[in-house]
Coordinates of C-alpha atoms and ligand atoms in Angstrom, one line a residue:
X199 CA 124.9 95.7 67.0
X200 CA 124.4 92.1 68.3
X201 CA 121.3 90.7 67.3
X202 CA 119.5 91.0 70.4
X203 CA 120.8 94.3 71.8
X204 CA 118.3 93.5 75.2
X205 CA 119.6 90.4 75.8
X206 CA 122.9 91.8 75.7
X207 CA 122.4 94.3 78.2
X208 CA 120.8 91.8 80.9
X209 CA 123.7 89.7 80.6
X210 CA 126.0 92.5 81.6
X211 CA 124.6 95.7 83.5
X212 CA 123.5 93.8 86.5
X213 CA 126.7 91.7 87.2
X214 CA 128.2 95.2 87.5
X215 CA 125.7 96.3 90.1
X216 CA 125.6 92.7 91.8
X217 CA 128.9 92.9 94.0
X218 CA 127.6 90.1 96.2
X219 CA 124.4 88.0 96.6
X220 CA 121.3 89.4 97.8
X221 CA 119.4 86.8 98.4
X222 CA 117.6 86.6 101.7
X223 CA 118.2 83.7 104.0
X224 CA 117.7 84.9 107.5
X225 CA 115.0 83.7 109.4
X226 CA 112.8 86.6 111.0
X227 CA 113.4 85.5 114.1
X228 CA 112.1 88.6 115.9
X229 CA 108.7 88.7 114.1
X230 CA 105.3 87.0 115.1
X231 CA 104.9 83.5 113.6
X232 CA 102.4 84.3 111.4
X233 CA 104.1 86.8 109.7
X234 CA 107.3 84.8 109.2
X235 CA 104.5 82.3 107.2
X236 CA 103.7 85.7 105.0
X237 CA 107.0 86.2 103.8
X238 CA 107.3 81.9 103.4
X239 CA 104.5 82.7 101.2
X240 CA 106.0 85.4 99.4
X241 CA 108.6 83.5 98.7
X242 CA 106.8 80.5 97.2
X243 CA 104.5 82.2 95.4
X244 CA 107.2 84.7 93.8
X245 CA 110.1 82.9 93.6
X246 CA 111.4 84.3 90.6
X247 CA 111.6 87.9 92.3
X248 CA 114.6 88.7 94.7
X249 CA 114.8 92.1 94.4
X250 CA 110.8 92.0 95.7
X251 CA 111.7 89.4 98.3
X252 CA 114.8 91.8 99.6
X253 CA 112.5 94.7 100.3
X254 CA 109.8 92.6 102.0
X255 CA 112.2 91.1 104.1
X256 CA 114.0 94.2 105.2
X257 CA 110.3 95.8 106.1
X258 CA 109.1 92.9 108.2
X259 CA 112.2 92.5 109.9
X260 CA 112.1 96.2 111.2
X261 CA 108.9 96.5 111.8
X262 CA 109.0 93.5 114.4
X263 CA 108.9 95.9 117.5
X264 CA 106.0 97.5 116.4
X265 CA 103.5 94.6 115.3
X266 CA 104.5 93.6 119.5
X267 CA 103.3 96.5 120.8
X268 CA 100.2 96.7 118.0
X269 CA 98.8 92.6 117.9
X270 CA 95.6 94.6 116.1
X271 CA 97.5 95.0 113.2
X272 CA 98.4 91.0 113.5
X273 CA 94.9 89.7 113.9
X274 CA 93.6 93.0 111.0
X275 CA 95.9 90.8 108.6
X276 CA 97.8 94.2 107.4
X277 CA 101.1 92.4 106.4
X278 CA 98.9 89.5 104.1
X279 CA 97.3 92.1 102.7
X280 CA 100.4 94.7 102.3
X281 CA 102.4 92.3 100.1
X282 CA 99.8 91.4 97.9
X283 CA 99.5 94.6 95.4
X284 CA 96.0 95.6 94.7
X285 CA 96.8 95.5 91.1
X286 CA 98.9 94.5 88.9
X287 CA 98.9 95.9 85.2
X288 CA 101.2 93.9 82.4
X289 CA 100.8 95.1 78.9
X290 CA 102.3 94.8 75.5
X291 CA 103.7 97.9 74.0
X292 CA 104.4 97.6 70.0
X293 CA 106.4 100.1 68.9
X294 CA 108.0 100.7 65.3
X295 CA 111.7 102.2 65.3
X296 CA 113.7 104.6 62.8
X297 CA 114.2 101.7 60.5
X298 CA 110.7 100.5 60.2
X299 CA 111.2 97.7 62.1
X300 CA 108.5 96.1 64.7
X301 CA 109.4 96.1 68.2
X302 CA 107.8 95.0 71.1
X303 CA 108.6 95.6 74.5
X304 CA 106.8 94.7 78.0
X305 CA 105.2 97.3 80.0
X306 CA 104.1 97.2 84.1
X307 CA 102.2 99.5 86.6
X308 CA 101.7 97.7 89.6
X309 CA 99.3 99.5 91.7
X310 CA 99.8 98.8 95.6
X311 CA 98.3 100.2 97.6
X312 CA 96.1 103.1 97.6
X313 CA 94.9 103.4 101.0
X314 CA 96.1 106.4 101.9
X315 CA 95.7 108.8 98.6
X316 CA 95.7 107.6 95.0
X317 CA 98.5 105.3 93.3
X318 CA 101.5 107.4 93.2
X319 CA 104.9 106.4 92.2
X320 CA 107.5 106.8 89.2
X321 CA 107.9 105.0 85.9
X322 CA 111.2 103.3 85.2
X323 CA 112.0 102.7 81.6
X324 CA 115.5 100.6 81.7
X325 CA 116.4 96.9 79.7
X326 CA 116.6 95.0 83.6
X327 CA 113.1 95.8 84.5
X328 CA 110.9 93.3 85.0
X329 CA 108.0 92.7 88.0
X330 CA 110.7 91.9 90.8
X331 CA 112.3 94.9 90.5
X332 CA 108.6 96.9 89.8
X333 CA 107.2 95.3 93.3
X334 CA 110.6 96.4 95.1
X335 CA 110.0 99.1 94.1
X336 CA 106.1 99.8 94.1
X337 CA 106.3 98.4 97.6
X338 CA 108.3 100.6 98.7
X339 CA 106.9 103.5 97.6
X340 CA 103.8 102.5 100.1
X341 CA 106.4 103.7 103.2
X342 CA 108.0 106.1 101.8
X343 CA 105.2 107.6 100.7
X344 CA 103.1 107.3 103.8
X345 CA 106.3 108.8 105.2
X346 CA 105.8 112.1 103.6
X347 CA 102.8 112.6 105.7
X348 CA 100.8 113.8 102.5
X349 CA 98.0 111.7 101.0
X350 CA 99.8 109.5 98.5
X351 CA 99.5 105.9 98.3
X352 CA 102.2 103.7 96.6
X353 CA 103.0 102.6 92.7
X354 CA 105.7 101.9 90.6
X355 CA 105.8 101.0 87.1
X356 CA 108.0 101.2 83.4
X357 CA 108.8 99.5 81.0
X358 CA 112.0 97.1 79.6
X359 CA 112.5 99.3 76.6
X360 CA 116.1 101.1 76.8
X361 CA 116.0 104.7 75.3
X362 CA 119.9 104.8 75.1
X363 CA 120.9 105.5 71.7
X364 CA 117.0 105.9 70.2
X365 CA 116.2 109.0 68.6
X366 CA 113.5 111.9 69.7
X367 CA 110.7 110.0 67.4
X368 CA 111.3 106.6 68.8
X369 CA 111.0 107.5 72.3
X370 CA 107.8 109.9 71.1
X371 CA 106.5 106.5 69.6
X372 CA 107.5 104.3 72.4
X373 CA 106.3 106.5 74.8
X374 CA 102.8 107.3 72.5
X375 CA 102.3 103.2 72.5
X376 CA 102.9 103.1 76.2
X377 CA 100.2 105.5 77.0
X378 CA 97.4 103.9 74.5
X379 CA 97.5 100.8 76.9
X380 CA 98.1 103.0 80.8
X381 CA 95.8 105.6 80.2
X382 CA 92.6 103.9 81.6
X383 CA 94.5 103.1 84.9
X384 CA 95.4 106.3 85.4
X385 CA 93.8 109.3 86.1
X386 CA 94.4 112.4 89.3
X387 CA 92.3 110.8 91.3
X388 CA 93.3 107.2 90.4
X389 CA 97.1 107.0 89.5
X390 CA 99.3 109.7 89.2
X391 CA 103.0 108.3 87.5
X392 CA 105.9 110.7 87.3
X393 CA 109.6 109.7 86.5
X394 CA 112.0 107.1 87.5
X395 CA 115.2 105.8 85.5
X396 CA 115.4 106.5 82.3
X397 CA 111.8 108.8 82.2
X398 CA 112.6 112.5 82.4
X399 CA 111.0 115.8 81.3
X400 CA 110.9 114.2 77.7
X401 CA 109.4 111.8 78.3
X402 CA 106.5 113.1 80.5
X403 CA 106.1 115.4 78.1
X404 CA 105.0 113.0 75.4
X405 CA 103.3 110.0 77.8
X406 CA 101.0 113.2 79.0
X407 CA 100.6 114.7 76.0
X408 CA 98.9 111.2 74.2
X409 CA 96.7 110.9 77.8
X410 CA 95.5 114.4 76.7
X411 CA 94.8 113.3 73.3
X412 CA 93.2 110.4 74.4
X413 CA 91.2 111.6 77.3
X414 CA 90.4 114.6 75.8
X415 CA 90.8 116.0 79.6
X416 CA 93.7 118.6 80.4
X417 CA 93.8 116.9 83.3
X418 CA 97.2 118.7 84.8
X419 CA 97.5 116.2 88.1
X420 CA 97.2 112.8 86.5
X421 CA 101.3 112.9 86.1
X422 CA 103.8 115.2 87.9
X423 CA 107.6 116.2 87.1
X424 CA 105.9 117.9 84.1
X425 CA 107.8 120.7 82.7
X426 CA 107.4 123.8 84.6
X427 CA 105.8 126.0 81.6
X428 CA 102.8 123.6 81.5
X429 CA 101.8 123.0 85.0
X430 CA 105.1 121.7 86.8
X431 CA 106.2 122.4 90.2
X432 CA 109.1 124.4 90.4
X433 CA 111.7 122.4 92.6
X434 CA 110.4 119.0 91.3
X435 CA 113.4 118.0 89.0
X436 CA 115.9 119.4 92.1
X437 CA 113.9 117.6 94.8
X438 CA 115.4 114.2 95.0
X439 CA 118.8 114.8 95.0
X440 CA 118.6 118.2 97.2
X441 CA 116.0 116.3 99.5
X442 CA 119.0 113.5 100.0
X443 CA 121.7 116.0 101.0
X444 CA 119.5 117.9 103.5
X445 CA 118.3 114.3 104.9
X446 CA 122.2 113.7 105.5
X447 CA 122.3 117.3 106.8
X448 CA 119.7 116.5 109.4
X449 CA 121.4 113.2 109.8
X450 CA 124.8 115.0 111.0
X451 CA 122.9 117.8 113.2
X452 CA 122.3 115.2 115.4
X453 CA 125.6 114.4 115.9
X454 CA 126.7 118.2 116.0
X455 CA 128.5 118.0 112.9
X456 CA 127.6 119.7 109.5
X457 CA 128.5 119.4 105.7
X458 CA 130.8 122.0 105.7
X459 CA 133.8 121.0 104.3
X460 CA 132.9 117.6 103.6
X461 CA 134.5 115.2 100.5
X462 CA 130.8 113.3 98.7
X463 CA 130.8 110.5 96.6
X464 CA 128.0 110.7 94.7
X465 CA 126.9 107.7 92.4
X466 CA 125.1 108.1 89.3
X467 CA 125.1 110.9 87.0
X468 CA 121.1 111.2 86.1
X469 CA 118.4 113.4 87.8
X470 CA 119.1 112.6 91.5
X471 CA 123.0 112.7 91.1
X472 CA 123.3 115.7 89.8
X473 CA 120.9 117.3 92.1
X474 CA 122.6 116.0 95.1
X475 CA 126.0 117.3 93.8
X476 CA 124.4 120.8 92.9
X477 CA 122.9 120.7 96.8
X478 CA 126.5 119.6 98.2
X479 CA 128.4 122.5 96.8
X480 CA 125.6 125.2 98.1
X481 CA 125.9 123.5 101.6
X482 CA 130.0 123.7 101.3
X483 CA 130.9 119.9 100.8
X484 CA 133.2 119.0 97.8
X485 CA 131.4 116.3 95.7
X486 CA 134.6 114.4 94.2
X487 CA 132.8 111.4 92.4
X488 CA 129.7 110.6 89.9
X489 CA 129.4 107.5 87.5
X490 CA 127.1 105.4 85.4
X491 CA 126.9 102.0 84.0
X492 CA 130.1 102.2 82.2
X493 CA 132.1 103.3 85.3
X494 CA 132.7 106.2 87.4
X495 CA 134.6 109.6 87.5
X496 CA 136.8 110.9 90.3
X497 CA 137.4 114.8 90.2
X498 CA 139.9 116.2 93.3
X499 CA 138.9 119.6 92.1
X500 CA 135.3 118.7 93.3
X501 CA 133.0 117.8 90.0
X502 CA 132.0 120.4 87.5
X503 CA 127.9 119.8 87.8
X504 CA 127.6 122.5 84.3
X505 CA 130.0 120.0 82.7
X506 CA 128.3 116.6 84.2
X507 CA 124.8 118.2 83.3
X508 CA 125.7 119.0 79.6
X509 CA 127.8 115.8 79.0
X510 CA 124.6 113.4 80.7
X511 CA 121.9 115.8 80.0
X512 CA 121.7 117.1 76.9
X513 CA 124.4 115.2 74.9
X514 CA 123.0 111.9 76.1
X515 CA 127.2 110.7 76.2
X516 CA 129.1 108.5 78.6
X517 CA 130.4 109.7 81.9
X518 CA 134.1 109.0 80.5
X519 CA 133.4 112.6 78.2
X520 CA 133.6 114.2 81.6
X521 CA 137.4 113.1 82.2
X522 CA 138.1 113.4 78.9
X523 CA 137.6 117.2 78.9
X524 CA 138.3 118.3 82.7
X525 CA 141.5 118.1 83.8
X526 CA 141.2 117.6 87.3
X527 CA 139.5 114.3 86.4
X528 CA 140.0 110.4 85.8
X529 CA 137.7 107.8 84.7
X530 CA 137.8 104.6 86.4
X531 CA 136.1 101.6 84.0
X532 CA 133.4 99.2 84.7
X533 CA 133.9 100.4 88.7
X534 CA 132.0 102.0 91.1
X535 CA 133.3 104.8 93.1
X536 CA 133.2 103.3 96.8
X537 CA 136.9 103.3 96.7
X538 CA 137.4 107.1 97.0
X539 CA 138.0 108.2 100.6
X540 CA 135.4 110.2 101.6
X541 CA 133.5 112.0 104.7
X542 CA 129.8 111.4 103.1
X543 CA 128.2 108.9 100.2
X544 CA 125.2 109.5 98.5
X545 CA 123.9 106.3 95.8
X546 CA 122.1 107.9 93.7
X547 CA 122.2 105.4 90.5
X548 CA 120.3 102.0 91.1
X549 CA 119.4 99.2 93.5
X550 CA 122.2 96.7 94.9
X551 CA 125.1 99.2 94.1
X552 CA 127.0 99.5 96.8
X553 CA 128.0 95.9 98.4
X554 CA 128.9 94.8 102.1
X555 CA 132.8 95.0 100.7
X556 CA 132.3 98.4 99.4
X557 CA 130.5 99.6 102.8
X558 CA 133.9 98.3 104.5
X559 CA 136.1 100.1 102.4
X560 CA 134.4 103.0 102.7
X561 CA 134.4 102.5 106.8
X562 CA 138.1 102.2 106.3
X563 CA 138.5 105.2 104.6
X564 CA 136.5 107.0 107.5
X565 CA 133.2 107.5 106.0
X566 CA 130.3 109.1 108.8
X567 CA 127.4 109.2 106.9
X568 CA 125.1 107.4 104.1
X569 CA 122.0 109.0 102.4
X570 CA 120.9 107.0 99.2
X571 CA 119.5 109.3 96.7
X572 CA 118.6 105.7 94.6
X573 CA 116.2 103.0 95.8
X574 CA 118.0 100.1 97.7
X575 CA 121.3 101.0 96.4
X576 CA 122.7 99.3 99.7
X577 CA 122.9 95.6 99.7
X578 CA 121.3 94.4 102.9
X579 CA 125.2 93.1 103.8
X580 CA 126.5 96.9 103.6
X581 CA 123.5 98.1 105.7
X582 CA 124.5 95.9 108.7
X583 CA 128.3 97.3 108.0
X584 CA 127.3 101.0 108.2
X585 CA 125.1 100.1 111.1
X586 CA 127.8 97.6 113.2
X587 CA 130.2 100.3 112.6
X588 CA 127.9 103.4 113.5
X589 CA 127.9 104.9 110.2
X590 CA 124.7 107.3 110.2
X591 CA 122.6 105.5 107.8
X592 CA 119.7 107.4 105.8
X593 CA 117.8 104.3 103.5
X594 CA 116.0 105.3 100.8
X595 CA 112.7 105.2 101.8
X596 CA 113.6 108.2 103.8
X597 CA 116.4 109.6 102.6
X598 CA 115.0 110.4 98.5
X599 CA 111.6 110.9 99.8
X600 CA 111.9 114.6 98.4
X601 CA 111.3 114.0 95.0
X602 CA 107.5 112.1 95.5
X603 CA 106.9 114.7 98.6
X604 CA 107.5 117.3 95.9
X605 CA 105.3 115.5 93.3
X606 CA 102.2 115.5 95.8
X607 CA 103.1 119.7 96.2
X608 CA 102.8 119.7 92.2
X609 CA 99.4 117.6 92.5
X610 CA 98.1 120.5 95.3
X611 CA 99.7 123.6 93.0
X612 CA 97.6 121.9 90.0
X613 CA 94.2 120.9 91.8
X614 CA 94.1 124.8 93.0
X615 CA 95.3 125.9 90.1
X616 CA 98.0 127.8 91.3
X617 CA 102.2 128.0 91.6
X618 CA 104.3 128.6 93.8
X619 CA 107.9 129.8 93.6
X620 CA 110.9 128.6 93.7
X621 CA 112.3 129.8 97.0
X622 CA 109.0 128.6 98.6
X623 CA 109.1 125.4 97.3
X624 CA 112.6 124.9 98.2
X625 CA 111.4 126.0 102.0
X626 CA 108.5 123.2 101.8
X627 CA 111.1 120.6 100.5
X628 CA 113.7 121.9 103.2
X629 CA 110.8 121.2 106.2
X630 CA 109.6 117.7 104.9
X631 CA 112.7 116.2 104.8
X632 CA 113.0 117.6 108.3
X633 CA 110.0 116.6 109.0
X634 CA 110.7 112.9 107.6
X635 CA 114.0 112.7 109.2
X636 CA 112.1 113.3 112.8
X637 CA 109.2 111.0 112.2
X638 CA 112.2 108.1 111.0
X639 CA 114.0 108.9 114.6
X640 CA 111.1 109.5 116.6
X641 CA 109.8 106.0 115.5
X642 CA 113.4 104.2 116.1
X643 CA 113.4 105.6 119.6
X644 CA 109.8 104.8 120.4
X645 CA 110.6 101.3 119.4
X646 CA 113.8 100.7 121.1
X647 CA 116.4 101.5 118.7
X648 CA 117.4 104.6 118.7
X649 CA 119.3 105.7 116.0
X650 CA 118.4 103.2 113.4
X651 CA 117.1 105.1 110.4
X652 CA 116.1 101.6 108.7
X653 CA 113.7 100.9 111.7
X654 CA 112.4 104.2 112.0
X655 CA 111.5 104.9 108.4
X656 CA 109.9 101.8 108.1
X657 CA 108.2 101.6 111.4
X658 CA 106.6 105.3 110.9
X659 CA 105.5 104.8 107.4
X660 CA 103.9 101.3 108.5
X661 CA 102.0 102.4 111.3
X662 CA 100.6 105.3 109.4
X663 CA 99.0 102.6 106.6
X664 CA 98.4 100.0 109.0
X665 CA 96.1 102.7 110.9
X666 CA 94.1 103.7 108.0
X667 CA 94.1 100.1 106.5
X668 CA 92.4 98.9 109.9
X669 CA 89.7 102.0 109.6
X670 CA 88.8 101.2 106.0
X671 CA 88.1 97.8 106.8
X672 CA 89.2 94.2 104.7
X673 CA 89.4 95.5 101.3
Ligands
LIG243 P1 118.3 108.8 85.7 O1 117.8 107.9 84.6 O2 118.2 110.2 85.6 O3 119.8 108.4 86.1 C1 120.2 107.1 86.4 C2 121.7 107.1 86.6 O4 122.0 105.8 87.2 C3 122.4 107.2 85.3 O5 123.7 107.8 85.6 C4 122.6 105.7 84.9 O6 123.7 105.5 84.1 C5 122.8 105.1 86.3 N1 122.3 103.7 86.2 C6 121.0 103.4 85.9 N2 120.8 102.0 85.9 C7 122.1 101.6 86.1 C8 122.6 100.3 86.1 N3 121.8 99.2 86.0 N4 123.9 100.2 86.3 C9 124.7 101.3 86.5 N5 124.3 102.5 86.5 C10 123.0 102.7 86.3 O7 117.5 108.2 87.0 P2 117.2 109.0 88.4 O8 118.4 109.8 88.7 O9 115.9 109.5 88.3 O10 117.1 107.7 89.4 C11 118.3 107.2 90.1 C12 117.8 106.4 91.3 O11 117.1 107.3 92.2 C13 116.9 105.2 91.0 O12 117.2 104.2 92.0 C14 115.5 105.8 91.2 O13 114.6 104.8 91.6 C15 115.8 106.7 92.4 N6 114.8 107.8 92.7 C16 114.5 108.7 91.7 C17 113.6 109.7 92.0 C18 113.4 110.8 91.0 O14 112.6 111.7 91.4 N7 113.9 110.7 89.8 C19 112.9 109.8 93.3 C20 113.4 108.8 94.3 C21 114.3 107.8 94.0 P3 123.5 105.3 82.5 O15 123.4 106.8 82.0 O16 124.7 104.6 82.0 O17 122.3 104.6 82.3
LIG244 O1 111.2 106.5 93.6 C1 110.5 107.6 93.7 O2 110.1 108.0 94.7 C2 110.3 108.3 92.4 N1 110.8 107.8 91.4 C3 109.4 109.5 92.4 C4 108.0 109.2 92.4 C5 107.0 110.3 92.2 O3 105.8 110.0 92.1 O4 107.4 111.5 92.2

């Protein structure tokens, strides 16, 4: 092992998943003055965060059309106040591992905004985190969750520790140390975390079981994708990735055309990936690709999801296993899998992993529609390439919004102490993602562009807080 396995791993994972440069020079030409001078400011005052500075600048640059027609949401000073979390939570998390030894890793909730339900949003737990990519993501969760329609305001947190390769009792320790430090920021009517990278059923389990023990409160809604024999919501772990293959379905009924029969590339072989796989096959595409960070797998024979589960799932092992025992299969190293022709592509592994030269090879291999499952997977540069080039193009914000919709149907099922089934569940997931997919049109044809997921998702979910921001006064 190199002496500092962390180190290691930030020097390599994200030059695979950087395929161009993201940083943001465009002028927002389009936007009012004084909120070009808020993102100036962003920039100065967080220079160090380009993945933050990426998904400010994509929001303010859609949501030009509708500060126009709203100047009260100008002169209210929403956008000063949006991009300024309402708090930010950095802690220390000492942990001791198999061998005895001391380790400390950095842990984050940044709590944004909460102004239209409590904190909500996942944790990540993955070597590259750090507050850049916690704000992308935390400040995202404020649209996408306002999107939803339910009463959910936006959060993201996690931690740099990587569970690859650590044993059930480390991540039980890890995850124990974690908590001591969270717990008095959370609470179901305060901050309600659920996964993200790296942070599955596992590991809710134990971060809620050492609230309990702490709190001494069985307080069921304080985190959701718990497991379904102690107060999860069926549905929850499928939501994401089933969510992102009905948002492309809704994508395509617009254009008359259907699933059926369609080749996916998929990307990513955790929670949402497999999901969105599962979904495809029941809606008769032919999912051909998954990956991770050591590179991808492409399977003619459409992929095996009972093989991908076992091999990711439960054995914890490298994508290359799949290939290795499936016939049908070949891994491809240190790539990604934009290469494959195919009809449909689904991102479901992490941010910035699909580039503007991977968007153009997949337009030259006749790809009609793009639904990311992940957050930001698409590089600013490949969403102007689907778009120029009338790809349908579902962001993220839209597109994955199944799995927090689903977490706010857990936080109802638990606050009435009830659950629902599975079928039923799946019917609510099918009809928000129908209903977010119309809200994200709607709002792109109200403001003039018609068609343009990006504008729509981020338009509806910014009026919706920018509205109740105004009511609740400067706060
Ligand atoms: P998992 O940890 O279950 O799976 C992540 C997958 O992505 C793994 O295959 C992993 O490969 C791969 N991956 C992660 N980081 C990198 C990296 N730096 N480089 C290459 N591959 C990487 O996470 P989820 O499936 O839950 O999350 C995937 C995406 O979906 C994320 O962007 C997340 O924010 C987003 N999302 C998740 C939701 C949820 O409900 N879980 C809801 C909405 C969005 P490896 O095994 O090698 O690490
Ligand atoms: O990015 C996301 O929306 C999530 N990781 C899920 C958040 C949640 O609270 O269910």
């Amino acid at each position: 092992m190199p002496a500092n396995p962390r180190a290691a791993l930030i020097g390599t994972g994200p030059q695979l998943l950087r395929p161009e440069s993201t940083t943001v020079t465009e002028t927002l030409s389009a936007v009012p003055a004084v909120v070009r001078d808020v993102y100036a400011t962003v920039q100065a005052r967080d220079p160090h965060e380009p993945e933050f500075q990426q998904a400010v600048h994509e929001v303010l640059e859609s949501i030009a059309p509708v500060l126009e027609a709203h100047p009260e949401f100008v002169d209210g000073g929403i956008v000063e106040r949006l991009v300024e979390p309402e708090r930010q939570i950095l802690f220390r998390v000492p942990w001791i591992d198999d061998r005895g030894r001391l380790q400390v890793s950095r842990g984050f909730r940044v709590q944004f905004s909460s102004v239209l339900g409590p904190y909500k949003g996942g944790l990540r737990f993955h070597p590259s985190v750090n507050l850049s990519i916690i704000k992308f993501l935390g400040f995202e969760q404020i649209f996408k969750n306002a999107l939803t329609g339910q009463g959910i305001g936006g959060a993201k947190g996690g931690s740099d520790f990587d569970p690859h390769g650590r044993s059930d009792a480390e991540i039980m320790r890890f995850c124990q140390s974690f908590m001591n430090e969270l717990y008095r920021h959370l609470g179901e009517h305060t901050d309600v975390p659920a996964g993200d990278i790296g942070v599955g059923a596992r590991e809710i389990g134990y971060l809620f079981g050492q609230y309990r023990k702490i709190t001494n409160r069985h307080e069921s809604g304080m985190f959701t994708g718990k497991g379904v024999q102690w107060g999860g919501a069926e549905v929850r772990t499928e939501a994401t990735g089933y969510g992102a293959v009905f948002f492309a379905q809704e994508m395509l009924a617009m254009r008359g055309a259907s699933l059926e029969g369609a080749r996916v590339a998929v990307s990513g072989s955790g929670n949402v990936a497999i999901y969105a796989i599962k979904k495809a096959w029941q809606l008769g595409a032919t999912p051909v690709t998954a990956s991770d960070s050591s590179g991808y797998v492409v399977d003619e024979a459409g992929i095996d999801v009972d093989l991908l589960r076992d091999i990711k799932e439960r054995e914890r092992s490298r994508i290359s296993e799949y290939a290795a025992r499936r016939p049908t299969a070949r891994f491809v190293e240190g790539s990604r899998p934009w290469q494959v022709p195919v009809d449909i592509a689904i991102p479901s592994a992490t941010q910035n992993e699909l580039g503007e030269g991977d968007a153009r090879t997949l337009i030259a291999n006749g790809v009609r529609a793009v639904a990311e499952g992940a957050n930001m997977p698409s590089t600013p540069g490949a969403v102007a390439a689907f778009q120029a080039a009338d790809v349908l193009f579902g962001p993220g914000k839209a597109a994955n919004a199944g799995g927090v919709a689903t977490s706010a149907l857990e936080m109802s099922q638990n606050a009435a102490r009830q659950r629902w089934s599975f079928d039923d569940s799946e019917t609510k997931l099918r009809a928000i993602m129908k209903a977010v997919h119309d809200a994200a049109f709607d709002a792109a044809a109200r403001y003039g562009r018609p068609g343009d997921y990006v504008v729509g998702a981020n338009s509806a979910g910014f009026e919706r807080v920018a509205h109740a921001m105004l009511a609740q006064g400067v706060i």
